[in-house]
Amino acid sequence: RREFFRLAGGLLIPGAAGSLAGACGDASSAAGLSDGGGRQLPLQNVKAKVINTDEPLNRFEDITSYNNFYEFGTGKNDPQRYGGSLKTSPWTVKIDGLCNKPASYHLEDLIKDQQLEERIYRLRCVEAWSMVIPWVGIPLSTVLNPAEPQGKAKYVAFTTLFRPGEMPGQRTDALQWPYVEGLRMDEAMHPLTILADGLYGKTLMNQNGAPIRLVVPWKYGFKGIKSIVQIKFVEKQPPTAWSIANPQEYGFYSNVNPEVDHPRWSQAREKRLPSLFATYKTQMFNGYGDQVASMYSGMDLKRNY
Ligand code: MTE
């Protein structure tokens, strides 16, 4: 598997001999495995269905057994299998960089005065599969604004926990650790961009990025960095884990675009898991174009940023 990933430049090639099919096989047979750790607690006072879709939701079992979280291994079922070793409490998130009020927060304090919202979003992975997931979370802007970003701050950089003792994948060189991601300031402040701390009304499982992860529904799933410990306002476009690993294939913006193929596969269609067939047409901006396209006016969207 290791050698395969080196060849593949880090990501599974959908449809390549045995890859996705094999991984899906893992996922369905794993439905009866332990939940991968982390007790799930019901979340209180969640405003239901603030954003919804008329598409059927994926089952909880799919969403929690078929994951990308390379800190726990590169197999789709590895995060469920090995995620339990991560201790997610206590958890501190530092918000700093170019802002007037940098601070470190206990996660509870960061969230406690916020209205939790259910956001039912499509998640479109760059590997050409998708799911529909009922996230629970808060708009990212509600934690960015109190920090009072300065005018010089043009981007927001995110960092995942680095704790190789609890994240076995970090003892390999599958990616450069810690996993990092970034958004332009307007993208970070966009009302669709959320920090999720739950799904299906309960706290996140470790495999989905507990205790807090980013969800940016119009971008490929890898922008949704998991288990965040730092959010930093910066002036320059920050490096991102996948563009460090393979800059030819993964750009900074990575907006879902059916017309720009991955160098090694088409992005025109997607498999709606657990189906193995690419029966869904991929939508521009993953279907969120009405809300987000104006942020990119003047940009050549045919280019793979
Ligand atoms: N965040 C970290 N820290 N490490 C990862 O490997 N994988 C990304 C993203 N966030 C990843 C990550 C990818 S490739 C995808 S598609 C989504 O998480 C998957 O989220 P899910 O497993 O909750 O569906």
Tab-separated table of C-alpha atoms and ligand atoms in Angstrom:
chain	number	residue	atom	x	y	z
A	1	ARG	CA	0.000	0.000	0.000
A	2	ARG	CA	2.831	2.350	0.855
A	3	GLU	CA	4.461	1.941	-2.517
A	4	PHE	CA	1.153	2.445	-4.230
A	5	PHE	CA	0.679	5.730	-2.451
A	6	ARG	CA	4.099	6.962	-3.454
A	7	LEU	CA	3.248	6.191	-7.050
A	8	ALA	CA	-0.102	7.842	-6.721
A	9	GLY	CA	1.446	10.973	-5.285
A	10	GLY	CA	-0.365	10.487	-2.036
A	11	LEU	CA	-3.987	10.129	-3.050
A	12	LEU	CA	-5.849	7.048	-4.085
A	13	ILE	CA	-6.666	6.993	-7.755
A	14	PRO	CA	-10.367	6.254	-8.022
A	15	GLY	CA	-10.951	3.365	-10.308
A	16	ALA	CA	-7.293	2.335	-10.357
A	17	ALA	CA	-6.901	-1.401	-9.979
A	18	GLY	CA	-8.353	-2.387	-6.676
A	19	SER	CA	-7.976	1.000	-5.037
A	20	LEU	CA	-11.342	2.579	-4.406
A	21	ALA	CA	-13.183	-0.683	-4.748
A	22	GLY	CA	-10.871	-2.228	-2.179
A	23	ALA	CA	-11.230	0.675	0.157
A	24	CYS	CA	-15.017	0.628	-0.112
A	25	GLY	CA	-14.933	-3.033	0.647
A	26	ASP	CA	-13.053	-2.167	3.822
A	27	ALA	CA	-15.623	0.435	4.725
A	28	SER	CA	-18.691	-1.714	4.485
A	29	SER	CA	-17.136	-4.637	6.285
A	30	ALA	CA	-16.006	-2.260	8.991
A	31	ALA	CA	-19.475	-0.999	9.821
A	32	GLY	CA	-19.597	-3.323	12.780
A	33	LEU	CA	-16.192	-2.359	14.178
A	34	SER	CA	-15.779	-0.256	17.285
A	35	ASP	CA	-16.401	3.425	16.717
A	36	GLY	CA	-12.711	4.301	16.759
A	37	GLY	CA	-12.792	5.928	20.155
A	38	GLY	CA	-14.027	9.124	21.697
A	39	ARG	CA	-17.360	8.921	23.461
A	40	GLN	CA	-20.000	10.784	21.544
A	41	LEU	CA	-22.097	13.223	23.512
A	42	PRO	CA	-25.377	14.738	22.356
A	43	LEU	CA	-25.036	18.434	21.473
A	44	GLN	CA	-27.605	20.719	23.107
A	45	ASN	CA	-29.592	23.593	21.571
A	46	VAL	CA	-28.711	22.902	17.970
A	47	LYS	CA	-30.678	25.000	15.487
A	48	ALA	CA	-31.880	22.340	13.058
A	49	LYS	CA	-31.385	22.401	9.300
A	50	VAL	CA	-30.109	25.957	8.951
A	51	ILE	CA	-28.905	24.792	5.554
A	52	ASN	CA	-30.358	21.707	3.935
A	53	THR	CA	-30.400	19.813	0.667
A	54	ASP	CA	-33.099	17.614	-0.805
A	55	GLU	CA	-30.589	14.806	-1.320
A	56	PRO	CA	-30.652	11.835	1.031
A	57	LEU	CA	-28.167	11.895	3.893
A	58	ASN	CA	-25.390	9.382	4.084
A	59	ARG	CA	-25.705	6.960	6.934
A	60	PHE	CA	-23.758	7.631	10.109
A	61	GLU	CA	-21.934	4.353	9.483
A	62	ASP	CA	-20.678	5.518	6.074
A	63	ILE	CA	-19.574	8.913	7.336
A	64	THR	CA	-17.599	7.398	10.200
A	65	SER	CA	-16.008	4.410	8.495
A	66	TYR	CA	-14.789	5.785	5.147
A	67	ASN	CA	-12.428	8.625	5.967
A	68	ASN	CA	-9.315	10.479	4.965
A	69	PHE	CA	-7.265	11.331	8.034
A	70	TYR	CA	-3.700	10.440	7.216
A	71	GLU	CA	-2.576	11.019	10.801
A	72	PHE	CA	-4.136	7.595	11.431
A	73	GLY	CA	-3.056	5.900	8.210
A	74	THR	CA	-3.786	6.101	4.508
A	75	GLY	CA	-6.464	3.378	4.355
A	76	LYS	CA	-10.073	4.561	4.344
A	77	ASN	CA	-10.861	2.543	7.442
A	78	ASP	CA	-7.656	3.383	9.335
A	79	PRO	CA	-9.081	6.536	10.973
A	80	GLN	CA	-11.975	4.552	12.460
A	81	ARG	CA	-9.694	1.735	13.456
A	82	TYR	CA	-6.877	3.783	14.998
A	83	GLY	CA	-8.496	7.150	15.789
A	84	GLY	CA	-9.322	6.091	19.330
A	85	SER	CA	-5.763	6.726	20.515
A	86	LEU	CA	-6.190	10.505	20.159
A	87	LYS	CA	-7.076	12.311	23.388
A	88	THR	CA	-9.379	15.211	22.486
A	89	SER	CA	-10.003	16.610	25.949
A	90	PRO	CA	-8.668	18.973	27.170
A	91	TRP	CA	-8.261	20.830	23.865
A	92	THR	CA	-6.852	24.269	23.246
A	93	VAL	CA	-7.223	26.366	20.100
A	94	LYS	CA	-4.868	29.295	19.607
A	95	ILE	CA	-6.113	32.222	17.491
A	96	ASP	CA	-3.239	34.549	16.700
A	97	GLY	CA	-1.162	36.263	14.037
A	98	LEU	CA	-2.188	39.627	12.590
A	99	CYS	CA	-5.005	40.504	14.981
A	100	ASN	CA	-5.542	42.817	17.946
A	101	LYS	CA	-6.804	40.173	20.348
A	102	PRO	CA	-4.790	36.953	20.004
A	103	ALA	CA	-5.775	34.300	22.550
A	104	SER	CA	-5.692	30.632	23.445
A	105	TYR	CA	-9.085	29.158	24.219
A	106	HIS	CA	-10.255	25.998	25.879
A	107	LEU	CA	-12.491	24.562	23.202
A	108	GLU	CA	-15.527	24.803	25.502
A	109	ASP	CA	-14.940	28.552	25.914
A	110	LEU	CA	-14.562	29.090	22.194
A	111	ILE	CA	-17.956	27.556	21.528
A	112	LYS	CA	-19.993	28.170	24.657
A	113	ASP	CA	-21.718	31.429	23.716
A	114	GLN	CA	-22.350	30.447	20.110
A	115	GLN	CA	-25.534	29.130	18.538
A	116	LEU	CA	-24.758	25.656	17.195
A	117	GLU	CA	-26.307	25.085	13.779
A	118	GLU	CA	-27.006	21.996	11.752
A	119	ARG	CA	-25.628	22.409	8.235
A	120	ILE	CA	-26.406	19.633	5.791
A	121	TYR	CA	-23.692	19.882	3.155
A	122	ARG	CA	-22.402	17.812	0.292
A	123	LEU	CA	-18.777	16.827	0.823
A	124	ARG	CA	-16.952	16.341	-2.492
A	125	CYS	CA	-13.555	14.699	-2.159
A	126	VAL	CA	-10.929	15.395	-4.839
A	127	GLU	CA	-10.835	11.599	-5.300
A	128	ALA	CA	-14.254	11.863	-7.045
A	129	TRP	CA	-16.493	10.522	-4.301
A	130	SER	CA	-19.026	12.450	-2.268
A	131	MET	CA	-21.349	12.197	0.700
A	132	VAL	CA	-24.128	14.279	2.256
A	133	ILE	CA	-23.304	15.038	5.885
A	134	PRO	CA	-25.393	16.688	8.621
A	135	TRP	CA	-22.664	18.704	10.343
A	136	VAL	CA	-23.185	20.626	13.557
A	137	GLY	CA	-21.064	23.711	14.057
A	138	ILE	CA	-20.694	27.459	14.000
A	139	PRO	CA	-19.772	29.903	11.254
A	140	LEU	CA	-16.002	30.328	11.339
A	141	SER	CA	-16.497	34.103	11.276
A	142	THR	CA	-17.999	34.000	14.775
A	143	VAL	CA	-14.637	33.001	16.237
A	144	LEU	CA	-12.524	35.102	13.842
A	145	ASN	CA	-14.270	38.443	14.370
A	146	PRO	CA	-13.700	38.705	18.144
A	147	ALA	CA	-9.944	38.406	17.487
A	148	GLU	CA	-10.159	41.655	15.493
A	149	PRO	CA	-8.053	40.809	12.436
A	150	GLN	CA	-5.903	43.666	11.189
A	151	GLY	CA	-6.027	45.142	7.684
A	152	LYS	CA	-2.759	43.399	6.776
A	153	ALA	CA	-4.344	39.981	7.380
A	154	LYS	CA	-5.214	38.610	3.943
A	155	TYR	CA	-5.359	34.870	4.699
A	156	VAL	CA	-6.143	32.503	7.543
A	157	ALA	CA	-3.815	29.554	8.215
A	158	PHE	CA	-4.991	26.432	10.071
A	159	THR	CA	-2.914	23.749	11.778
A	160	THR	CA	-3.802	20.251	12.987
A	161	LEU	CA	-2.499	18.863	16.257
A	162	PHE	CA	0.981	17.326	16.039
A	163	ARG	CA	1.119	14.438	18.500
A	164	PRO	CA	2.826	11.433	16.924
A	165	GLY	CA	2.442	9.408	20.121
A	166	GLU	CA	-1.328	9.389	19.582
A	167	MET	CA	-1.422	9.732	15.801
A	168	PRO	CA	0.484	6.816	14.304
A	169	GLY	CA	0.427	8.229	10.764
A	170	GLN	CA	2.567	11.109	11.987
A	171	ARG	CA	5.332	8.589	12.594
A	172	THR	CA	5.404	8.013	8.805
A	173	ASP	CA	6.193	10.433	6.009
A	174	ALA	CA	2.829	10.044	4.245
A	175	LEU	CA	2.527	13.855	4.402
A	176	GLN	CA	4.557	16.645	5.957
A	177	TRP	CA	3.291	17.083	9.533
A	178	PRO	CA	1.443	18.788	10.985
A	179	TYR	CA	-1.313	18.977	8.355
A	180	VAL	CA	-1.857	22.613	7.419
A	181	GLU	CA	-4.517	24.425	5.401
A	182	GLY	CA	-5.525	27.933	4.509
A	183	LEU	CA	-8.280	30.177	3.202
A	184	ARG	CA	-8.354	33.684	1.822
A	185	MET	CA	-9.920	36.072	4.337
A	186	ASP	CA	-13.195	36.480	2.419
A	187	GLU	CA	-13.513	32.682	2.125
A	188	ALA	CA	-12.862	32.265	5.849
A	189	MET	CA	-15.492	34.896	6.682
A	190	HIS	CA	-18.063	33.486	4.229
A	191	PRO	CA	-21.277	32.396	5.991
A	192	LEU	CA	-21.086	28.891	4.483
A	193	THR	CA	-17.678	28.234	6.079
A	194	ILE	CA	-18.050	26.497	9.413
A	195	LEU	CA	-16.089	24.999	12.238
A	196	ALA	CA	-17.838	21.695	12.930
A	197	ASP	CA	-17.816	20.051	16.322
A	198	GLY	CA	-20.468	17.455	15.585
A	199	LEU	CA	-22.524	15.468	13.114
A	200	TYR	CA	-25.890	13.768	13.402
A	201	GLY	CA	-26.493	15.875	16.528
A	202	LYS	CA	-23.580	14.491	18.527
A	203	THR	CA	-19.957	15.427	19.095
A	204	LEU	CA	-17.586	14.395	16.312
A	205	MET	CA	-15.945	11.008	16.242
A	206	ASN	CA	-12.155	11.209	16.153
A	207	GLN	CA	-12.078	9.879	12.584
A	208	ASN	CA	-14.084	12.912	11.416
A	209	GLY	CA	-11.721	15.425	13.013
A	210	ALA	CA	-12.732	15.693	16.669
A	211	PRO	CA	-13.023	17.848	18.537
A	212	ILE	CA	-13.170	20.632	15.919
A	213	ARG	CA	-12.610	20.743	12.146
A	214	LEU	CA	-13.154	23.044	9.204
A	215	VAL	CA	-15.882	22.496	6.590
A	216	VAL	CA	-15.836	24.551	3.362
A	217	PRO	CA	-18.555	22.974	1.235
A	218	TRP	CA	-17.668	24.488	-2.165
A	219	LYS	CA	-14.074	23.229	-2.014
A	220	TYR	CA	-12.584	19.764	-2.297
A	221	GLY	CA	-12.722	17.898	0.989
A	222	PHE	CA	-9.007	18.171	1.747
A	223	LYS	CA	-9.481	21.860	2.577
A	224	GLY	CA	-11.555	20.677	5.580
A	225	ILE	CA	-8.663	20.359	8.009
A	226	LYS	CA	-9.345	18.196	11.061
A	227	SER	CA	-8.502	18.414	14.776
A	228	ILE	CA	-7.478	22.084	14.629
A	229	VAL	CA	-5.178	23.602	17.272
A	230	GLN	CA	-4.221	26.891	15.638
A	231	ILE	CA	-5.951	29.520	13.506
A	232	LYS	CA	-3.601	32.286	12.421
A	233	PHE	CA	-4.139	35.521	10.484
A	234	VAL	CA	-1.351	35.974	7.940
A	235	GLU	CA	-0.409	38.341	5.146
A	236	LYS	CA	0.838	35.833	2.549
A	237	GLN	CA	-0.928	32.816	1.074
A	238	PRO	CA	-0.040	30.028	3.519
A	239	PRO	CA	1.297	26.587	2.519
A	240	THR	CA	-1.218	23.731	2.494
A	241	ALA	CA	-0.550	20.055	3.211
A	242	TRP	CA	-1.499	18.762	-0.232
A	243	SER	CA	0.188	21.503	-2.215
A	244	ILE	CA	3.373	20.810	-0.244
A	245	ALA	CA	3.024	17.096	-1.077
A	246	ASN	CA	2.238	17.604	-4.762
A	247	PRO	CA	2.049	21.174	-6.073
A	248	GLN	CA	1.352	20.018	-9.640
A	249	GLU	CA	-1.859	18.337	-8.582
A	250	TYR	CA	-3.231	20.324	-5.640
A	251	GLY	CA	-3.639	24.067	-5.568
A	252	PHE	CA	-4.526	26.538	-2.843
A	253	TYR	CA	-8.062	27.410	-3.914
A	254	SER	CA	-9.200	23.915	-4.896
A	255	ASN	CA	-12.771	24.921	-5.620
A	256	VAL	CA	-14.865	22.012	-6.842
A	257	ASN	CA	-14.920	22.304	-10.637
A	258	PRO	CA	-16.237	19.578	-12.961
A	259	GLU	CA	-14.439	21.206	-15.894
A	260	VAL	CA	-10.938	21.064	-14.494
A	261	ASP	CA	-9.772	17.478	-14.372
A	262	HIS	CA	-7.259	16.221	-11.900
A	263	PRO	CA	-4.096	15.430	-13.881
A	264	ARG	CA	-4.838	11.739	-13.382
A	265	TRP	CA	-8.645	11.496	-13.485
A	266	SER	CA	-11.818	13.285	-14.523
A	267	GLN	CA	-13.697	15.488	-12.074
A	268	ALA	CA	-16.858	15.575	-14.213
A	269	ARG	CA	-18.735	12.981	-12.142
A	270	GLU	CA	-18.672	11.559	-8.674
A	271	LYS	CA	-19.558	8.427	-6.793
A	272	ARG	CA	-22.112	9.108	-4.087
A	273	LEU	CA	-20.878	6.665	-1.490
A	274	PRO	CA	-21.542	3.915	-0.658
A	275	SER	CA	-22.310	3.421	-4.369
A	276	LEU	CA	-19.276	2.556	-6.451
A	277	PHE	CA	-20.639	4.126	-9.615
A	278	ALA	CA	-20.001	7.698	-10.702
A	279	THR	CA	-23.676	8.373	-11.229
A	280	TYR	CA	-23.776	12.003	-10.039
A	281	LYS	CA	-22.674	14.933	-12.148
A	282	THR	CA	-20.284	17.070	-10.173
A	283	GLN	CA	-21.604	20.618	-9.807
A	284	MET	CA	-19.579	23.792	-10.149
A	285	PHE	CA	-18.563	24.925	-6.650
A	286	ASN	CA	-20.190	21.692	-5.487
A	287	GLY	CA	-23.589	23.321	-6.029
A	288	TYR	CA	-22.881	26.407	-3.894
A	289	GLY	CA	-22.057	28.714	-6.825
A	290	ASP	CA	-24.915	31.156	-6.200
A	291	GLN	CA	-23.428	31.940	-2.820
A	292	VAL	CA	-19.708	31.879	-3.590
A	293	ALA	CA	-18.971	32.445	-7.300
A	294	SER	CA	-18.727	36.238	-6.915
A	295	MET	CA	-15.641	35.819	-4.729
A	296	TYR	CA	-13.763	34.520	-7.765
A	297	SER	CA	-14.872	36.958	-10.459
A	298	GLY	CA	-11.885	37.832	-12.597
A	299	MET	CA	-10.093	34.579	-11.789
A	300	ASP	CA	-9.541	32.061	-14.597
A	301	LEU	CA	-11.432	29.124	-13.139
A	302	LYS	CA	-10.122	26.771	-15.821
A	303	ARG	CA	-6.754	26.984	-14.171
A	304	ASN	CA	-6.042	24.554	-11.421
A	305	TYR	CA	-5.201	26.845	-8.553
B	1	MTE	N1	-7.294	16.802	7.962
B	1	MTE	C1	-6.176	16.258	8.454
B	1	MTE	N2	-5.613	16.783	9.541
B	1	MTE	N3	-5.608	15.152	7.891
B	1	MTE	C2	-6.125	14.582	6.756
B	1	MTE	O1	-5.555	13.595	6.256
B	1	MTE	N4	-7.886	14.654	5.037
B	1	MTE	C3	-8.726	15.588	4.258
B	1	MTE	C4	-9.698	16.365	5.150
B	1	MTE	N5	-9.051	16.817	6.363
B	1	MTE	C5	-7.290	15.155	6.187
B	1	MTE	C6	-7.873	16.265	6.846
B	1	MTE	C7	-9.467	14.938	3.167
B	1	MTE	S1	-8.519	14.406	1.831
B	1	MTE	C8	-10.842	14.822	3.163
B	1	MTE	S2	-11.687	14.256	1.788
B	1	MTE	C9	-11.631	15.146	4.375
B	1	MTE	O2	-10.805	15.523	5.481
B	1	MTE	C10	-12.466	13.947	4.760
B	1	MTE	O3	-13.311	14.227	5.845
B	1	MTE	P1	-14.190	13.034	6.446
B	1	MTE	O4	-13.256	11.886	6.693
B	1	MTE	O5	-14.781	13.572	7.704
B	1	MTE	O6	-15.222	12.688	5.405
